[in-house]
PDB file of C-alpha atoms in Angstrom:
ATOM      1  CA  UNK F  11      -0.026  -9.671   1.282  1.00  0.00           C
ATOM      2  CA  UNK F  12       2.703  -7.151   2.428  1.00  0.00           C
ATOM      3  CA  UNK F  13       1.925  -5.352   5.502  1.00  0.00           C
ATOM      4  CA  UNK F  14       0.172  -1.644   4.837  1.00  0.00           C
ATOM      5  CA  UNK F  15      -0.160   1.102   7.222  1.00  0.00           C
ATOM      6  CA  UNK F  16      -1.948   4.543   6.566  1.00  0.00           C
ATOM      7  CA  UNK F  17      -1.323   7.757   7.784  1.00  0.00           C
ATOM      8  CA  UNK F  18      -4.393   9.787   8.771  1.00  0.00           C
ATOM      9  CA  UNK F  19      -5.645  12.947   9.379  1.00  0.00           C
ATOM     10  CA  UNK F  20      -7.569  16.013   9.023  1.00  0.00           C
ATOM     11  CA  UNK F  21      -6.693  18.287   5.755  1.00  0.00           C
ATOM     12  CA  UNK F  22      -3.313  20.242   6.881  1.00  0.00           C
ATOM     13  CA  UNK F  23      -2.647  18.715   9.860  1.00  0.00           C
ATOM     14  CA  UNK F  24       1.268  17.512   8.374  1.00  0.00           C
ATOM     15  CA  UNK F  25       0.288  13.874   7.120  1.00  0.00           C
ATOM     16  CA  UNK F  26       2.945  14.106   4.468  1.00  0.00           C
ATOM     17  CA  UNK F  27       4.867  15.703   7.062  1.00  0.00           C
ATOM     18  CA  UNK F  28       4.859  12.207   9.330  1.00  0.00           C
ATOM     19  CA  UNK F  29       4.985  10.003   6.008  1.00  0.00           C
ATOM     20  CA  UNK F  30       8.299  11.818   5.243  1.00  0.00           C
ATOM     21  CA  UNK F  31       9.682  10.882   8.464  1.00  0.00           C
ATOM     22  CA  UNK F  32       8.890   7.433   8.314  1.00  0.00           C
ATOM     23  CA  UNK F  33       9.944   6.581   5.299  1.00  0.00           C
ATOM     24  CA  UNK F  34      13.158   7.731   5.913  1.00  0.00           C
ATOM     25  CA  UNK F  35      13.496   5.889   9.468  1.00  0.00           C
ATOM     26  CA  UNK F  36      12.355   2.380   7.582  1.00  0.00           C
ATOM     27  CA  UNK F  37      14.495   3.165   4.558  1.00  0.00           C
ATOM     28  CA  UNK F  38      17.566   3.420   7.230  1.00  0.00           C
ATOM     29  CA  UNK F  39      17.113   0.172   9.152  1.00  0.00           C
ATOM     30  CA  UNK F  40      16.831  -1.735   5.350  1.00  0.00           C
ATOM     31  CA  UNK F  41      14.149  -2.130   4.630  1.00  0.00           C
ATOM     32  CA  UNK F  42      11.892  -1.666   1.165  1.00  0.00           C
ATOM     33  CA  UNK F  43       9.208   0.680   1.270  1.00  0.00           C
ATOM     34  CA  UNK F  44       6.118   2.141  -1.073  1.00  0.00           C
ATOM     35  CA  UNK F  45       3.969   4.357  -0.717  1.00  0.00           C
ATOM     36  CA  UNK F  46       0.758   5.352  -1.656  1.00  0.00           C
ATOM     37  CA  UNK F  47      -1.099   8.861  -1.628  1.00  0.00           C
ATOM     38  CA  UNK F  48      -4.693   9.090  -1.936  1.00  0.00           C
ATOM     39  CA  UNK F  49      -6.531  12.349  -3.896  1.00  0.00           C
ATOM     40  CA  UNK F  50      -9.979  12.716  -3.139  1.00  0.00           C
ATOM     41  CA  UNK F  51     -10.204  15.632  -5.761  1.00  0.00           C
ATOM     42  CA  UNK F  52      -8.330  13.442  -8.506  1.00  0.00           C
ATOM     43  CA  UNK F  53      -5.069  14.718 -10.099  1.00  0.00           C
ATOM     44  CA  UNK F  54      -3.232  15.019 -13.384  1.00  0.00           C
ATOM     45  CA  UNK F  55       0.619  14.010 -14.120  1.00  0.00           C
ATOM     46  CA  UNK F  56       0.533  13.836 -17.637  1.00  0.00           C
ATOM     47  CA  UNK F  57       1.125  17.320 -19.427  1.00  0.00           C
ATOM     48  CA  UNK F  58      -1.129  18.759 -22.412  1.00  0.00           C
ATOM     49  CA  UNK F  59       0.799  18.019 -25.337  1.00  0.00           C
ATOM     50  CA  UNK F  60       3.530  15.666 -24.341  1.00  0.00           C
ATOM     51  CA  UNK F  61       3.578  12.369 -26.288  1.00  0.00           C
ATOM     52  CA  UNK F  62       1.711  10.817 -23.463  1.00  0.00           C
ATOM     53  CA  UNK F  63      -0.787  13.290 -22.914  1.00  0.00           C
ATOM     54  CA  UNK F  64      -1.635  12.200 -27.418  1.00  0.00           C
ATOM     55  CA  UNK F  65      -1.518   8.812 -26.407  1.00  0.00           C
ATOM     56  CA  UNK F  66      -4.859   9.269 -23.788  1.00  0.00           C
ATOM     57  CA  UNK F  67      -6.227  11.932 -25.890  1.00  0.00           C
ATOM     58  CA  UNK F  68      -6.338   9.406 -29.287  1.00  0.00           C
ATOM     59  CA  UNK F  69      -7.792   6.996 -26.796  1.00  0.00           C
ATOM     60  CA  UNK F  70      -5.914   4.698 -24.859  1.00  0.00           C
ATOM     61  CA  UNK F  71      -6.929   3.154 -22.082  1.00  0.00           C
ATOM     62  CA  UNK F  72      -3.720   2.806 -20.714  1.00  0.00           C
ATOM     63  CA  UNK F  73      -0.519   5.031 -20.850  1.00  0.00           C
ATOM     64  CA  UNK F  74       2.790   4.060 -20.160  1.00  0.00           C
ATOM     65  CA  UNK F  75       6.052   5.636 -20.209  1.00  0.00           C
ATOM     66  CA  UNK F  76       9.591   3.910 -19.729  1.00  0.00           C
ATOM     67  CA  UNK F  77      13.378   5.597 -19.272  1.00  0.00           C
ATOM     68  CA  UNK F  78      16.637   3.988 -17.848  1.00  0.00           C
ATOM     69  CA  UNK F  79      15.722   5.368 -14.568  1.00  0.00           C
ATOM     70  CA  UNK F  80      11.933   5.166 -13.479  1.00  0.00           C
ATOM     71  CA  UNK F  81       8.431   3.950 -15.375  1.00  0.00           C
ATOM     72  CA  UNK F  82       5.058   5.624 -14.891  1.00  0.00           C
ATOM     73  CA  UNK F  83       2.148   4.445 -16.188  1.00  0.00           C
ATOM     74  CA  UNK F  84      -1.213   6.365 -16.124  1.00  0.00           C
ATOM     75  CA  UNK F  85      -4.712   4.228 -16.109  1.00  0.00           C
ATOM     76  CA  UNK F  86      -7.903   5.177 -16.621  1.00  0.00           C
ATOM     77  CA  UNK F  87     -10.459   3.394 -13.647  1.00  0.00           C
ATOM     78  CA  UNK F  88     -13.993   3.533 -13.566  1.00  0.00           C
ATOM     79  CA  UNK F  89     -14.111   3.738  -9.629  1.00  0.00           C
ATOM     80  CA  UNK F  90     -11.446   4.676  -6.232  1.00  0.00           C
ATOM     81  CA  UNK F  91      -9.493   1.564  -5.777  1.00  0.00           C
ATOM     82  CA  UNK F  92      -9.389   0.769  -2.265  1.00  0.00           C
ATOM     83  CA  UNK F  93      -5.680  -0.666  -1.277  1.00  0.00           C
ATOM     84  CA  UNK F  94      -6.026  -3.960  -1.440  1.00  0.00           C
ATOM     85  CA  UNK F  95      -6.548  -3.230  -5.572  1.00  0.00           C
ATOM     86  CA  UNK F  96      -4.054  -0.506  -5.688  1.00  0.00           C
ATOM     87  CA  UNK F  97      -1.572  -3.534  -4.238  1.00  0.00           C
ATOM     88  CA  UNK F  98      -1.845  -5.073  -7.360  1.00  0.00           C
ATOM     89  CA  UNK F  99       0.215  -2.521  -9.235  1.00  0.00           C
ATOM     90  CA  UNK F 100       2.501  -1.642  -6.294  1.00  0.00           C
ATOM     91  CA  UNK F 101       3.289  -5.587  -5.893  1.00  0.00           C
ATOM     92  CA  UNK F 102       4.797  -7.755  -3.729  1.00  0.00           C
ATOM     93  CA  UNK F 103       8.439  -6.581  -3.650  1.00  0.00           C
ATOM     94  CA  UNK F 104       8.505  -4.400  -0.869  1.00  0.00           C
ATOM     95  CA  UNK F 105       8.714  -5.202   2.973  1.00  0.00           C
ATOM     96  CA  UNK F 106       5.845  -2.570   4.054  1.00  0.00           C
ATOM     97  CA  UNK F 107       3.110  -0.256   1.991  1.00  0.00           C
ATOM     98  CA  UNK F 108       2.826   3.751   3.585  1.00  0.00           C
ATOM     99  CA  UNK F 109      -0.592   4.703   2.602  1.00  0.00           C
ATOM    100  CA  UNK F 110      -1.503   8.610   3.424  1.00  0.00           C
ATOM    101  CA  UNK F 111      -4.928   8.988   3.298  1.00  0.00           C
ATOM    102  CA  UNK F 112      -7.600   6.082   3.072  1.00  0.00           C
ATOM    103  CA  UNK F 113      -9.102   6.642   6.516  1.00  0.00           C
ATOM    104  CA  UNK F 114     -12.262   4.197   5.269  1.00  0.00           C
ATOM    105  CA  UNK F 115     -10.147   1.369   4.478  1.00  0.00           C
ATOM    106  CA  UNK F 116      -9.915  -1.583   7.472  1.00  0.00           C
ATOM    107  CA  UNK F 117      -5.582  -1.740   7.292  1.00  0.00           C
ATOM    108  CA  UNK F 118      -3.976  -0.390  10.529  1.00  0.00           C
ATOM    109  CA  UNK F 119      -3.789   3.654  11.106  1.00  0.00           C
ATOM    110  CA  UNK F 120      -1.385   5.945  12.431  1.00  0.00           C
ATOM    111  CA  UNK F 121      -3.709   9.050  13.103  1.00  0.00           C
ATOM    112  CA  UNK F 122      -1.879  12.636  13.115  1.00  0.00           C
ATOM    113  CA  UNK F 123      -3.259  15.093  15.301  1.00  0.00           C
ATOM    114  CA  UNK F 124      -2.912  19.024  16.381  1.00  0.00           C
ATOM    115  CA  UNK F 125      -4.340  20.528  19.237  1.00  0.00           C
ATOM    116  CA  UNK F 126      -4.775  23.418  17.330  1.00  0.00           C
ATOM    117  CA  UNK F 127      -7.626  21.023  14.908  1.00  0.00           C
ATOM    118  CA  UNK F 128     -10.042  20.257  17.909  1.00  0.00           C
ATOM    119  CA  UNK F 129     -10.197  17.458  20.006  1.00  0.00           C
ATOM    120  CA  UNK F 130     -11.983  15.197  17.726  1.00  0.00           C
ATOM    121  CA  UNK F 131     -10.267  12.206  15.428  1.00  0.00           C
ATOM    122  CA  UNK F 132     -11.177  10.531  12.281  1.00  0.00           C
ATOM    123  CA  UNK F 133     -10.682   7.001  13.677  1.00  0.00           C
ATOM    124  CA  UNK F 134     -11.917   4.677  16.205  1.00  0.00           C
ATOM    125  CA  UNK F 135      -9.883   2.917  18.988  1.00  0.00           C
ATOM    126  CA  UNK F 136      -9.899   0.049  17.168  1.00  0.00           C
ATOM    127  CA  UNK F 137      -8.986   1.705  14.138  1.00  0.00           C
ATOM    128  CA  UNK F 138      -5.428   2.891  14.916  1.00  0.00           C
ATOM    129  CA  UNK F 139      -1.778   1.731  15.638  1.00  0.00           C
ATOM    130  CA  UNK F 140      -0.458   4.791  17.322  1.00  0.00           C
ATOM    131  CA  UNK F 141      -1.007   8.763  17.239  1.00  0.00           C
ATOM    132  CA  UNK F 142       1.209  10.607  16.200  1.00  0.00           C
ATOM    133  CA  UNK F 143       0.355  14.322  18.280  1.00  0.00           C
ATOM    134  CA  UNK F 144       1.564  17.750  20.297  1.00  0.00           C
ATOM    135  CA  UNK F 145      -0.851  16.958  22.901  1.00  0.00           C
ATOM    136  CA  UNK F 146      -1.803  13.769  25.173  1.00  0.00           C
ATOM    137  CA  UNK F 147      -5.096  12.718  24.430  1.00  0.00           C
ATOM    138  CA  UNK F 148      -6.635  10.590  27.103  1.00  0.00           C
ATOM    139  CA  UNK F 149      -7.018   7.338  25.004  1.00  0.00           C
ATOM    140  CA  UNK F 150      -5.577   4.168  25.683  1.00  0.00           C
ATOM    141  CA  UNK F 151      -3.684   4.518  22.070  1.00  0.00           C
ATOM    142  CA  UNK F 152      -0.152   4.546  21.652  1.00  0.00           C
ATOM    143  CA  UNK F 153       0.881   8.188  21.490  1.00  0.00           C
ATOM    144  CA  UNK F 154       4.047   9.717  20.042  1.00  0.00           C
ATOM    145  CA  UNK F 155       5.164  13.343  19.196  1.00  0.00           C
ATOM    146  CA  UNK F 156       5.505  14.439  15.669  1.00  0.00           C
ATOM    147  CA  UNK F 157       9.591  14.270  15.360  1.00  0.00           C
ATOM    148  CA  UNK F 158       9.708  10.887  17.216  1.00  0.00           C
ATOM    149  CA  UNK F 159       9.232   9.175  13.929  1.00  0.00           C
ATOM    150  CA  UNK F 160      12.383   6.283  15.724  1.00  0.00           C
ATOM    151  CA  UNK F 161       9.589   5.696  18.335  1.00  0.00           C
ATOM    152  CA  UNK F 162       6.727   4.954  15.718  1.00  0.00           C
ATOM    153  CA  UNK F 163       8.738   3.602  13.254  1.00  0.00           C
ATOM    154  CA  UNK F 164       9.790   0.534  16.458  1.00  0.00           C
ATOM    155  CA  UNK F 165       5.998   0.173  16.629  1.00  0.00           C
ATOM    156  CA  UNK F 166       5.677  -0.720  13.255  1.00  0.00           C
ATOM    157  CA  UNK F 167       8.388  -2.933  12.974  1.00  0.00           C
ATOM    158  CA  UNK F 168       7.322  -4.556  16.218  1.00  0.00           C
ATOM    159  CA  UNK F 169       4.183  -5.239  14.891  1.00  0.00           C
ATOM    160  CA  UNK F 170       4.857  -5.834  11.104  1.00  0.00           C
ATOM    161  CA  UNK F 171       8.803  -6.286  10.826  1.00  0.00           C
ATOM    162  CA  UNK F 172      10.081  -8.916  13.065  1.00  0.00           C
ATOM    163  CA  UNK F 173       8.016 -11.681  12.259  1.00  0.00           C
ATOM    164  CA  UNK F 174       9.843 -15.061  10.382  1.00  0.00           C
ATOM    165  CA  UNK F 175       9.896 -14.248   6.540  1.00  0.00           C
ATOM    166  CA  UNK F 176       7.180 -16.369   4.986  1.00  0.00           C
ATOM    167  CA  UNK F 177       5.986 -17.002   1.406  1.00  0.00           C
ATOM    168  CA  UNK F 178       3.432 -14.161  -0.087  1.00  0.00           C
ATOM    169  CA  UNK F 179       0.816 -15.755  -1.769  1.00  0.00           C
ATOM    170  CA  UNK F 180      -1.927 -13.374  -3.209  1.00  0.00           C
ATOM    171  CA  UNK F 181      -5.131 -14.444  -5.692  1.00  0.00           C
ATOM    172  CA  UNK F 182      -6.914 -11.694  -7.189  1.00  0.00           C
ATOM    173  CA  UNK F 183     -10.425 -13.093  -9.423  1.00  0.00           C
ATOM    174  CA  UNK F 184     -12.055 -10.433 -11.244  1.00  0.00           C
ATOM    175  CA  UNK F 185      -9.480  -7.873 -10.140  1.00  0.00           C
ATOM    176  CA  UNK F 186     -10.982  -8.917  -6.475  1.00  0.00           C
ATOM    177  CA  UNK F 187      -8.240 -10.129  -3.755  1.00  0.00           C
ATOM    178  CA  UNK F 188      -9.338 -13.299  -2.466  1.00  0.00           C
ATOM    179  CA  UNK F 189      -8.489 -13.818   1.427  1.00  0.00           C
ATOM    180  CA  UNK F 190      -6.636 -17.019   1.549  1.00  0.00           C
ATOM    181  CA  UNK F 191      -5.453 -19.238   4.634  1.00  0.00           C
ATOM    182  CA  UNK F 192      -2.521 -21.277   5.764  1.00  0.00           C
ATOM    183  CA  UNK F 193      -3.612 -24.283   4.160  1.00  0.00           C
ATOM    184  CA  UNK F 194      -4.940 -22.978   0.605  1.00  0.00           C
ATOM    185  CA  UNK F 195      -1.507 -21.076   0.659  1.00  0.00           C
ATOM    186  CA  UNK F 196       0.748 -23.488   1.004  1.00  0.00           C
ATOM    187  CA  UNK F 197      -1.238 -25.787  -1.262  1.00  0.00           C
ATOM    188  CA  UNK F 198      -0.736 -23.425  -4.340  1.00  0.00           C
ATOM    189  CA  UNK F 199       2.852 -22.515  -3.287  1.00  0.00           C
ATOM    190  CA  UNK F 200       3.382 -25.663  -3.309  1.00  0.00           C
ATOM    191  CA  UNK F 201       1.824 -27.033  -6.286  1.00  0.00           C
ATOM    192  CA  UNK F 202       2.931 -24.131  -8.515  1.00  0.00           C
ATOM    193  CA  UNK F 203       6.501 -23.946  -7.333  1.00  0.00           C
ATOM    194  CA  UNK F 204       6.493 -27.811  -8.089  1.00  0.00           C
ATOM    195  CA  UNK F 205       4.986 -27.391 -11.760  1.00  0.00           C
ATOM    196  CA  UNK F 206       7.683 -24.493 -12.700  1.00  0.00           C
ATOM    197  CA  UNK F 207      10.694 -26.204 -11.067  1.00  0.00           C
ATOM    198  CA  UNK F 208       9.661 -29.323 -13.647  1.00  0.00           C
ATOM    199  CA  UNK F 209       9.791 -27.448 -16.395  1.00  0.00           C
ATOM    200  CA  UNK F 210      13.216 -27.533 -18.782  1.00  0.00           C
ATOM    201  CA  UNK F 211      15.587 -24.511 -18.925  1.00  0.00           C
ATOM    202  CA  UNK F 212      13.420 -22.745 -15.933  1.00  0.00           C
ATOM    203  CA  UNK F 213      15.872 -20.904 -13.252  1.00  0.00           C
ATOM    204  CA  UNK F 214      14.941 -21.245  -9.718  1.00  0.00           C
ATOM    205  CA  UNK F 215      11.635 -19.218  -8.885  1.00  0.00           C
ATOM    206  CA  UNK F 216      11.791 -16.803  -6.371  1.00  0.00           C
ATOM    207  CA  UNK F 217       8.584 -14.888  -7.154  1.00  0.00           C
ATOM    208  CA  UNK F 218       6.000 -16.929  -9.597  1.00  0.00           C
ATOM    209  CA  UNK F 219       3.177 -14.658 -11.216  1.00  0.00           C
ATOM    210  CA  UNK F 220       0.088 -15.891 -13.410  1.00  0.00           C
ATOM    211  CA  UNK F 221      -2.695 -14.273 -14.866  1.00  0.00           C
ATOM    212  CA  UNK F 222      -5.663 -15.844 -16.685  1.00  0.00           C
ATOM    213  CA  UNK F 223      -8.193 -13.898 -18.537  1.00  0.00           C
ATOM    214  CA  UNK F 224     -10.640 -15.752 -19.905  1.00  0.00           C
ATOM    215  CA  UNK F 225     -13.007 -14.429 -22.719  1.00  0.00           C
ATOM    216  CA  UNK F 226     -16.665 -13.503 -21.629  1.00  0.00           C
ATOM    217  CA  UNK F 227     -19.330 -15.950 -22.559  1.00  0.00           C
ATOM    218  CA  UNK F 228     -21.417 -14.891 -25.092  1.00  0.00           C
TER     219      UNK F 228
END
């Protein structure tokens, strides 16, 4: 799995603000980014009585829309997807995942802070990467002001960045990512990468994906 970093903070305190910055830093030193932006009061892209917006209303479970340029699709869930679901759609084709928002979830955080919001954060120690803040807090944390997004943005490729490329194996059962180590991962790298470079008139895999879905048991 990629490596995924969220932005925190208390409502107004210029999350999008940082996440702007950042992306902009990694996107200059070449690398691939996504991002991801959590609603806790839900949202609406499609518009009442576009093609799309028919599509959902007639029923469909799943709306999709495709041009030249960009693809959206719009899916109805039954539950918030934490991030290691919502990596399933983004897949693996990026170098690092910019989450703002998901201050529950266990990846790394860079925590955003104003003086003028109170002295208090939303994460632990433990819990963050850095700070991004217009004060110094007196917490043995990585702290950086809000325009040094250079100084936060070496952090994260210190941390996430630099290390030797390797293969990115994920399983997913049940729509559930299943934590997988060295071994197990190299084991289905290399017995799937072996089955597919058998196979006649099949180019050289660089990315192999399979899904099963097997009919329920009745």
């Amino acid at each position: 799995m990629i490596p995924i970093v969220c932005i925190v903070g208390k409502s107004g305190v210029g999350k999008t603000y940082v996440m702007e910055k950042l992306v902009a830093d990694i996107k200059s030193r070449g690398y691939r980014v996504a991002t991801i932006k959590h609603s806790a009061s839900g949202f609406d892209i499609d518009q009442e009585g576009k093609d799309t917006w028919k599509h959902a209303q007639a029923g469909s479970d799943t709306v999709a829309i495709s041009s030249p340029q960009k693809i959206a699709i719009i899916r109805k869930v039954d539950h918030d997807h934490n991030l290691a679901e919502l990596y399933r759609f983004i897949g693996p084709d990026f170098d690092i995942i910019l989450a703002e928002g998901f201050k529950h979830d266990k990846a790394p955080k860079i925590e955003v802070h104003r003086k003028k919001f109170g002295p208090d954060l939303l994460c632990t120690k433990e819990e963050l990467l850095a700070i991004a803040t217009d004060e110094k807090l007196d917490m043995d944390v990585p702290q950086y002001n809000f325009e040094d997004a250079p100084g936060l943005v070496d952090l994260i490729e210190k941390r996430f960045l630099t290390r030797e490329k390797e293969e990115i194996v994920t399983l997913f059962v049940n729509e559930e990512m299943i934590p997988l180590n060295p071994f197990v991962r190299s084991i289905i790298t290399k017995t799937l990468t072996g089955m597919v470079s058998a196979l006649k008139k099949v180019p050289q895999a660089t990315s192999i994906d399979i899904s099963i879905r097997r009919k329920s048991e009745e």
